[in-house]
Every structure is written in structure tokens, then in C-alpha cells.
XYZ file of C-alpha atoms in Angstrom:
414
model
C -31.160 9.603 -1.798
C -27.583 10.502 -0.989
C -25.066 12.818 -2.542
C -21.802 14.195 -1.308
C -19.859 17.380 -1.716
C -16.114 17.848 -1.754
C -16.121 19.784 1.544
C -17.868 19.357 4.892
C -21.541 18.477 4.821
C -23.786 21.535 4.871
C -26.927 19.676 5.837
C -29.299 20.982 3.150
C -29.015 19.360 -0.248
C -27.745 21.608 -3.006
C -30.003 22.026 -6.039
C -28.748 20.082 -9.032
C -29.588 21.402 -12.482
C -26.865 19.802 -14.612
C -24.979 16.538 -14.052
C -21.937 15.269 -15.961
C -21.771 11.482 -15.910
C -18.604 9.445 -16.474
C -20.077 7.348 -19.293
C -18.787 4.186 -20.933
C -21.929 2.841 -22.566
C -21.670 -0.293 -20.414
C -24.331 -1.742 -18.164
C -23.931 0.510 -15.135
C -23.610 3.883 -16.825
C -26.345 3.063 -19.341
C -28.962 2.593 -16.645
C -27.697 5.538 -14.598
C -28.833 8.094 -17.187
C -32.574 7.282 -16.910
C -32.179 6.816 -13.160
C -30.723 10.321 -12.819
C -33.535 11.732 -14.959
C -36.073 10.054 -12.696
C -34.542 11.122 -9.380
C -33.308 14.607 -10.274
C -36.376 16.011 -11.969
C -35.559 18.678 -14.512
C -31.787 18.091 -14.321
C -29.847 17.888 -17.565
C -27.524 14.883 -17.898
C -24.367 15.274 -19.982
C -22.343 12.144 -20.762
C -18.525 12.252 -20.880
C -16.676 9.284 -22.363
C -12.877 9.059 -22.459
C -11.099 6.991 -25.083
C -8.172 5.498 -23.165
C -7.530 2.814 -25.758
C -10.375 0.456 -24.913
C -10.401 -0.667 -28.556
C -14.168 -0.437 -28.887
C -16.339 0.915 -31.670
C -17.489 4.192 -30.152
C -19.292 5.430 -33.250
C -22.765 4.583 -31.905
C -22.136 5.817 -28.390
C -23.611 9.289 -28.868
C -26.882 7.892 -30.207
C -27.049 5.402 -27.339
C -26.409 8.076 -24.712
C -29.053 10.379 -26.137
C -31.542 7.530 -26.473
C -31.017 6.855 -22.766
C -31.800 10.484 -21.901
C -28.489 12.379 -22.092
C -28.577 15.826 -23.702
C -25.161 15.394 -25.314
C -22.026 13.254 -25.298
C -18.422 14.390 -25.035
C -16.145 11.794 -26.620
C -12.611 12.658 -25.533
C -9.557 11.047 -27.136
C -6.941 10.977 -24.370
C -4.969 7.934 -25.539
C -1.638 9.680 -26.027
C -2.033 11.673 -22.813
C -2.840 8.449 -20.982
C 0.276 6.700 -22.256
C 2.624 9.681 -21.917
C 1.530 11.275 -18.629
C 0.125 8.329 -16.679
C 1.289 4.932 -17.934
C 4.921 5.806 -18.621
C 5.429 7.487 -15.218
C 3.795 4.425 -13.639
C 6.197 2.206 -15.582
C 9.215 4.307 -14.621
C 8.263 4.047 -10.947
C 8.248 0.242 -11.029
C 4.946 0.205 -9.136
C 3.190 -3.170 -8.980
C 0.401 -3.628 -6.433
C 0.912 -6.585 -4.083
C 3.547 -8.010 -6.384
C 1.161 -9.007 -9.194
C -1.247 -6.293 -10.344
C 0.141 -3.819 -12.893
C -2.534 -1.245 -11.938
C -4.244 -1.014 -15.323
C -7.660 0.121 -14.112
C -6.265 2.102 -11.175
C -4.070 4.334 -13.331
C -6.843 5.188 -15.811
C -9.344 6.541 -13.284
C -7.526 9.784 -12.362
C -7.315 10.801 -16.018
C -10.942 9.854 -16.682
C -12.059 11.838 -13.647
C -9.932 14.822 -14.695
C -11.474 14.822 -18.173
C -14.952 14.554 -16.648
C -14.282 17.484 -14.304
C -13.046 19.589 -17.219
C -16.333 18.919 -19.027
C -18.304 19.774 -15.887
C -16.514 23.101 -15.503
C -16.968 23.891 -19.181
C -20.686 23.073 -19.000
C -21.228 24.953 -15.752
C -22.542 21.767 -14.144
C -23.500 21.451 -10.481
C -22.639 17.786 -10.104
C -20.651 14.830 -11.380
C -21.780 11.198 -11.275
C -20.108 7.832 -11.732
C -21.171 4.198 -12.053
C -18.825 2.675 -9.475
C -20.251 0.254 -6.949
C -20.043 0.749 -3.204
C -17.863 -2.360 -2.919
C -15.100 -1.382 -5.290
C -11.979 0.736 -5.494
C -13.058 2.919 -8.400
C -15.500 4.991 -6.336
C -12.530 6.058 -4.201
C -10.365 6.836 -7.236
C -12.992 8.961 -8.980
C -14.070 10.845 -5.893
C -10.571 11.606 -4.621
C -9.842 13.115 -8.025
C -13.043 15.186 -7.835
C -12.041 16.462 -4.402
C -8.579 17.419 -5.620
C -9.704 19.110 -8.850
C -13.169 20.568 -8.197
C -14.308 20.147 -4.583
C -17.275 22.467 -5.144
C -19.069 19.892 -7.320
C -21.721 17.644 -5.833
C -20.926 13.941 -6.261
C -23.705 11.498 -7.113
C -22.978 7.776 -6.658
C -26.144 5.846 -7.615
C -24.793 2.400 -6.655
C -24.577 3.556 -3.043
C -28.183 4.707 -2.828
C -30.444 2.921 -5.291
C -32.272 -0.387 -4.731
C -30.363 -2.284 -7.409
C -28.052 -4.734 -5.664
C -26.585 -6.935 -8.408
C -25.649 -6.967 -12.066
C -28.613 -9.264 -12.676
C -30.977 -6.626 -11.265
C -29.204 -3.965 -13.307
C -29.862 -6.017 -16.442
C -33.540 -6.283 -15.506
C -33.692 -2.494 -15.017
C -32.116 -1.948 -18.424
C -34.611 -4.250 -20.123
C -37.526 -2.546 -18.384
C -36.332 0.843 -19.662
C -35.556 -0.406 -23.171
C -31.778 0.126 -22.938
C -29.793 -2.086 -25.374
C -27.064 -4.151 -23.709
C -25.187 -5.642 -26.643
C -23.359 -8.816 -25.561
C -24.122 -8.353 -21.849
C -26.484 -10.973 -20.457
C -27.093 -12.947 -17.279
C -24.941 -15.736 -18.749
C -22.173 -13.395 -19.912
C -21.918 -11.686 -16.547
C -18.228 -10.801 -16.343
C -17.368 -7.238 -15.441
C -14.581 -6.080 -17.755
C -12.476 -2.954 -18.052
C -10.125 -2.327 -20.952
C -7.654 0.375 -21.837
C -4.302 0.691 -23.615
C -2.542 -0.987 -20.675
C -4.720 -4.000 -19.872
C -8.000 -5.889 -19.894
C -9.491 -6.930 -16.552
C -12.081 -9.597 -15.797
C -14.124 -9.905 -12.592
C -17.336 -11.564 -11.447
C -19.130 -14.680 -12.592
C -17.336 -17.953 -11.875
C -14.181 -15.992 -10.941
C -15.813 -15.177 -7.615
C -14.794 -18.651 -6.455
C -10.983 -18.457 -6.177
C -10.787 -22.236 -6.636
C -12.134 -21.984 -10.179
C -9.568 -21.876 -12.930
C -10.461 -19.231 -15.528
C -11.967 -20.802 -18.625
C -9.904 -20.207 -21.741
C -12.894 -18.487 -23.353
C -12.562 -15.724 -20.735
C -9.396 -14.317 -22.309
C -9.891 -11.818 -25.105
C -6.412 -10.379 -25.686
C -3.776 -13.029 -25.132
C -3.282 -16.397 -26.785
C -3.014 -19.507 -24.677
C 0.362 -21.215 -24.284
C -0.855 -24.017 -26.527
C -1.725 -21.624 -29.355
C 1.321 -19.378 -29.036
C 3.921 -19.717 -31.826
C 6.535 -22.488 -31.598
C 9.286 -19.969 -32.211
C 10.840 -17.028 -30.409
C 9.900 -13.448 -31.214
C 12.949 -11.251 -30.676
C 12.719 -7.495 -30.190
C 14.684 -4.541 -28.864
C 13.378 -1.710 -26.701
C 15.075 1.679 -26.376
C 14.664 3.789 -23.239
C 15.564 7.385 -22.430
C 15.566 8.436 -18.785
C 13.273 5.553 -17.844
C 10.725 6.099 -20.639
C 10.455 3.796 -23.678
C 11.099 5.549 -26.988
C 11.485 2.912 -29.717
C 10.682 -0.685 -30.652
C 13.160 -2.506 -32.875
C 14.939 0.785 -33.469
C 11.807 2.548 -34.711
C 10.823 5.701 -32.840
C 7.158 5.728 -31.875
C 4.725 7.770 -29.814
C 3.916 6.385 -26.344
C 0.537 5.023 -27.440
C 2.052 3.463 -30.576
C 4.660 1.705 -28.455
C 1.933 0.208 -26.289
C -0.137 -0.855 -29.282
C 2.881 -2.550 -30.866
C 3.954 -4.357 -27.711
C 0.405 -5.396 -26.848
C 0.173 -7.180 -30.196
C 3.567 -8.875 -29.777
C 2.885 -9.904 -26.201
C -0.642 -11.145 -26.881
C 0.539 -13.357 -29.721
C 3.127 -14.966 -27.446
C 0.836 -15.517 -24.424
C 2.513 -12.801 -22.353
C 0.910 -10.913 -19.481
C -1.796 -13.025 -17.838
C -2.217 -12.592 -14.079
C -4.744 -14.186 -11.708
C -4.838 -12.036 -8.564
C -6.637 -12.151 -5.222
C -6.069 -8.602 -4.003
C -6.946 -6.428 -1.032
C -9.446 -3.786 -2.034
C -9.300 -0.322 -0.511
C -12.697 -0.812 1.180
C -11.367 -3.765 3.181
C -12.458 -6.926 1.389
C -10.497 -9.256 -0.837
C -11.487 -9.632 -4.477
C -10.308 -11.687 -7.394
C -9.416 -10.323 -10.790
C -7.870 -11.828 -13.883
C -5.774 -9.399 -15.893
C -4.252 -9.378 -19.362
C -1.373 -6.885 -19.614
C 0.858 -8.020 -22.495
C 2.661 -4.805 -23.447
C 2.971 -3.566 -19.882
C 4.515 -6.841 -18.737
C 7.146 -6.618 -21.481
C 7.975 -3.015 -20.574
C 8.266 -3.675 -16.844
C 10.605 -6.605 -17.477
C 12.795 -4.682 -19.888
C 13.071 -1.546 -17.756
C 14.000 -3.594 -14.705
C 16.901 -5.135 -16.627
C 18.128 -1.742 -17.748
C 17.967 -0.394 -14.187
C 20.071 -3.329 -12.997
C 22.724 -2.024 -15.355
C 22.501 1.710 -14.673
C 21.496 2.221 -11.003
C 23.891 1.850 -8.091
C 22.792 -0.381 -5.237
C 21.560 2.438 -2.956
C 19.404 3.988 -5.683
C 18.117 0.623 -6.933
C 17.096 -0.614 -3.500
C 15.562 2.673 -2.374
C 13.632 2.936 -5.637
C 12.237 -0.539 -5.019
C 10.981 0.577 -1.613
C 9.435 3.744 -3.049
C 7.752 1.715 -5.798
C 5.674 -0.018 -3.125
C 4.454 3.325 -1.813
C 3.797 4.560 -5.346
C 1.709 1.454 -6.051
C -0.344 1.988 -2.883
C -1.023 5.598 -3.858
C -2.134 4.705 -7.390
C -4.263 1.784 -6.229
C -5.910 3.966 -3.593
C -6.744 6.807 -5.978
C -4.193 9.282 -4.602
C -2.767 10.404 -7.932
C -3.454 14.118 -7.420
C -1.692 14.322 -4.059
C 1.501 16.002 -2.839
C 3.142 12.685 -1.931
C 2.619 11.159 -5.360
C 3.926 14.322 -6.990
C 6.958 14.325 -4.690
C 7.629 10.678 -5.505
C 7.413 11.575 -9.196
C 10.213 14.073 -8.730
C 12.330 11.354 -7.107
C 11.574 8.893 -9.919
C 12.558 11.471 -12.522
C 15.850 12.191 -10.784
C 16.786 8.588 -10.049
C 16.062 7.596 -13.667
C 18.103 10.351 -15.319
C 20.707 7.799 -16.482
C 18.278 4.950 -17.234
C 18.958 5.182 -20.951
C 19.849 2.280 -23.183
C 18.603 -0.741 -25.099
C 17.258 -4.099 -23.948
C 16.942 -7.144 -26.213
C 14.203 -9.651 -25.406
C 12.911 -12.940 -26.775
C 9.239 -13.791 -26.282
C 8.309 -17.453 -26.190
C 5.122 -19.104 -24.904
C 4.464 -16.838 -21.951
C 8.147 -16.285 -21.190
C 10.182 -13.101 -21.533
C 13.798 -14.103 -22.053
C 16.504 -11.497 -21.490
C 18.754 -11.632 -24.531
C 20.948 -8.593 -23.882
C 21.183 -5.089 -22.501
C 23.445 -2.088 -23.044
C 23.689 1.536 -21.935
C 26.102 4.444 -22.298
C 25.669 4.826 -18.527
C 26.280 1.181 -17.653
C 27.857 0.709 -14.230
C 28.954 -2.761 -15.210
C 32.720 -2.657 -15.776
C 34.077 -5.819 -17.320
C 37.556 -5.054 -16.006
C 36.227 -5.231 -12.433
C 33.729 -8.063 -12.849
C 35.775 -10.467 -14.963
C 37.065 -13.733 -13.479
C 40.155 -13.256 -15.600
C 43.103 -10.968 -14.932
C 41.881 -7.487 -13.942
C 43.074 -4.380 -12.126
C 41.098 -5.445 -9.038
C 43.338 -6.183 -6.026
C 41.888 -9.211 -4.222
C 43.848 -8.350 -1.080
C 41.655 -5.266 -0.596
C 38.815 -7.543 0.434
C 40.545 -8.609 3.661
C 40.264 -5.237 5.379
C 36.732 -4.734 4.134
C 35.554 -8.074 5.530
C 37.265 -7.420 8.864
C 35.462 -4.094 9.286
C 32.152 -5.301 7.822
C 32.162 -8.307 10.148
C 33.368 -6.433 13.219
C 29.900 -6.101 14.865
C 29.274 -9.844 14.513
C 32.720 -10.635 15.938
C 32.272 -8.285 18.927
C 28.856 -9.758 19.714
C 30.234 -13.282 19.577
C 33.105 -12.441 21.928
C 30.836 -10.702 24.462
C 28.234 -13.428 24.483
C 30.910 -16.113 24.865
C 32.335 -14.353 27.935
C 28.883 -14.082 29.516
């Protein structure tokens, strides 16, 4: 059996009397509770579940956790915190991993780990545990958060030490121990993760990248064929890079996401089929549904094109790549990510305005944008008569092209 601590290995294993498990009620965490009880004799297991907008009926979760052997369940509603303090900063940064993945699972893990650590400290626990596999990214995200927030806690990662090697074997273990699985079966084998930002799908026939996802896979978004044969027009208001209103109606961050998720899903917005590079070195394939997030990213980008000068816009694009790498790799609670956040806040101080969009069969059509800080001056940009002096361009081009001209003259002489 293996367990890790936040600091250097001390050799002797620390005694574990109370463990707080990051609990979802899914396959992995359901079987981990009895496994922990078996392998840490006498240890109390406390389950901590975070509601990040997974849109599930959580009313029976406490009974299920206790039936599996947990002493209690903490059900923590962090939906508004998730939207306000994690998703909206992610949106403002423009971070998209490898050009396609909007980081829906990645951005939730730091908050879930933080909430779990808070429970562990409140309970006086010795250890925290998670249900992430040894192949995935989530083990890194959870454990880097543990190290940053409570390095004294022992970390237990059952998937890295037990004899279960597949979801099929995990299902067999659950059946042997009388743990109800709901809709999970060996035929319905997809691994899914849902929150207010997205729904992800992995496993099953998706493991062959040649296979097109079956339409029955998708649970949020309509297909193009079933999307309405009409445009859905909407406006989005932003203040300093954060969305504040939909169609002129002020809403909380989570309400904005809920509203846009419904609009986007109806119009087949936000599907992405991605073969990505995992942090542990292998490639994996995921299919993601991110309707509201896709709308917000598109709208904010249009507003930034209006309000940011070229130096700020291009540098922000470069920093967005770094931001995406940090979020994907679980480095949310790090000095670099916090420093980048300060840059994003400063660079977005004038990203205020309104964007008008039309949604139609998977497309997001830009219908208009305006801002009190718009750098677009019609008098300069117009093809009609303006105050711009065309003759000014001659000197600029001569100086701008001087290096190319000098090089050409030198090379010709040689």
C-alpha cells in the first residue's frame, strides 16, 4: 500500500485515523469507501461532495455514502464561487488548452480540492483521498492543491495501489460489495464529468480516435439536425472582462452560465472532439460539451478586438497559452498563476461593453459590438473622407522597410 505526504518522505508510514474522501457518488469514489475501511482498519471515512453545477439529484447521496461505510457526508454548494472565482477569471484570461479544450474539468479540481481540504482541517483529519486514476490529469490537480493548501495531510490514491485495473473490474468490485451503480454498467462504460461549465465524455468506443461519437453520447447539446431552423439573437454585457448581463438582464455568475448553457445547447453550440496531451505523457481523447462557455469566449474575444490595443491584445494571447498550461496542469494555487491573474485584471480594465450574437445550428454569428472604451474610430478607419493624411504612410513605410532594403543591397553587392 502506498500513500504520500506533502513534504519529503519520512520513511515510516504515518498513522491514519480519519480520512476525508473527495466523493461524487460515482463508480470510483463509491468503491473507495469500503476499500479504505478494509485497508485502514479503524479509520473513519468522511465524504466531501462539492456541488459545482453537475445538475444531478444529490438528495440520496448522504444515504449512499453512509451505506458504503462513510461516517458522514459534507454536501457543499460552491456553484456561485465556482462561476465567480474560477470560471470567470478563466474566461477573462482567454485560456484554451491546445486550441480546443475549454478546461471544464481542469478548472473545477482546484476548488473541489480546496473544499475537501477545508473539511479535513475542520474534522481534524490525518489524510485526504481521491478517486483519480494513475493515468489521468486529475490526480495531479488534486494533489498539487493539497500540497499548496495543507501539505501536512497524508494523500491516499487508491487507483495507484490497488489491484483493480479497469472500470469493468471496478464494477465487479462494486457488485461484490453491494454498492448500487445506477445507470453505470459494462455496456454504458463512458467516464463522464459534469459541472456548470461543461460535460466531458471519455472511454468506451471513444478510445479509438477513428470512431465518430454516436449521437446518443451527447447529453447536453442538440444535434445540428434537431437545432431550430431560426436564429436565436442575444446580447451579452461585460464589465472589465467579466460577463454581467444577458439580454440586458443583470444576473449572478452562475445564473449567466445556466442561461447561456440552455441557449447554446438548444442551438447545437459547444461540441468539441479533442485528442489532447495529458500531463502524464500520453495522448487521450475526450468529447466535450461546453455550450455557455463557447458563447462567452466568442463574445469576449470580439469585445477585446474593440477595446485592446495591438500590443496588449497580442501579449494577452501569448499569456493565455501559459495560463491554459497552468490550469490544465493543476497549478492554480501557484505564484505564477496569481501573477498572471494580476496581469489579466489590469489588461482587461477597459474591456467593458456589449456584444450582440446570433446562434444558428452550431454557429455563433457576430451581429454587433460596442463599448465606451472602443478604440475603433470611424473617422480614421473610414474609406470616405477623413482627417487621416495618406501621405504620412510614405515615411512610415520607408523606415519600417529599411532593414529589408539594407539587407537586399548588401546581399546584392556580395
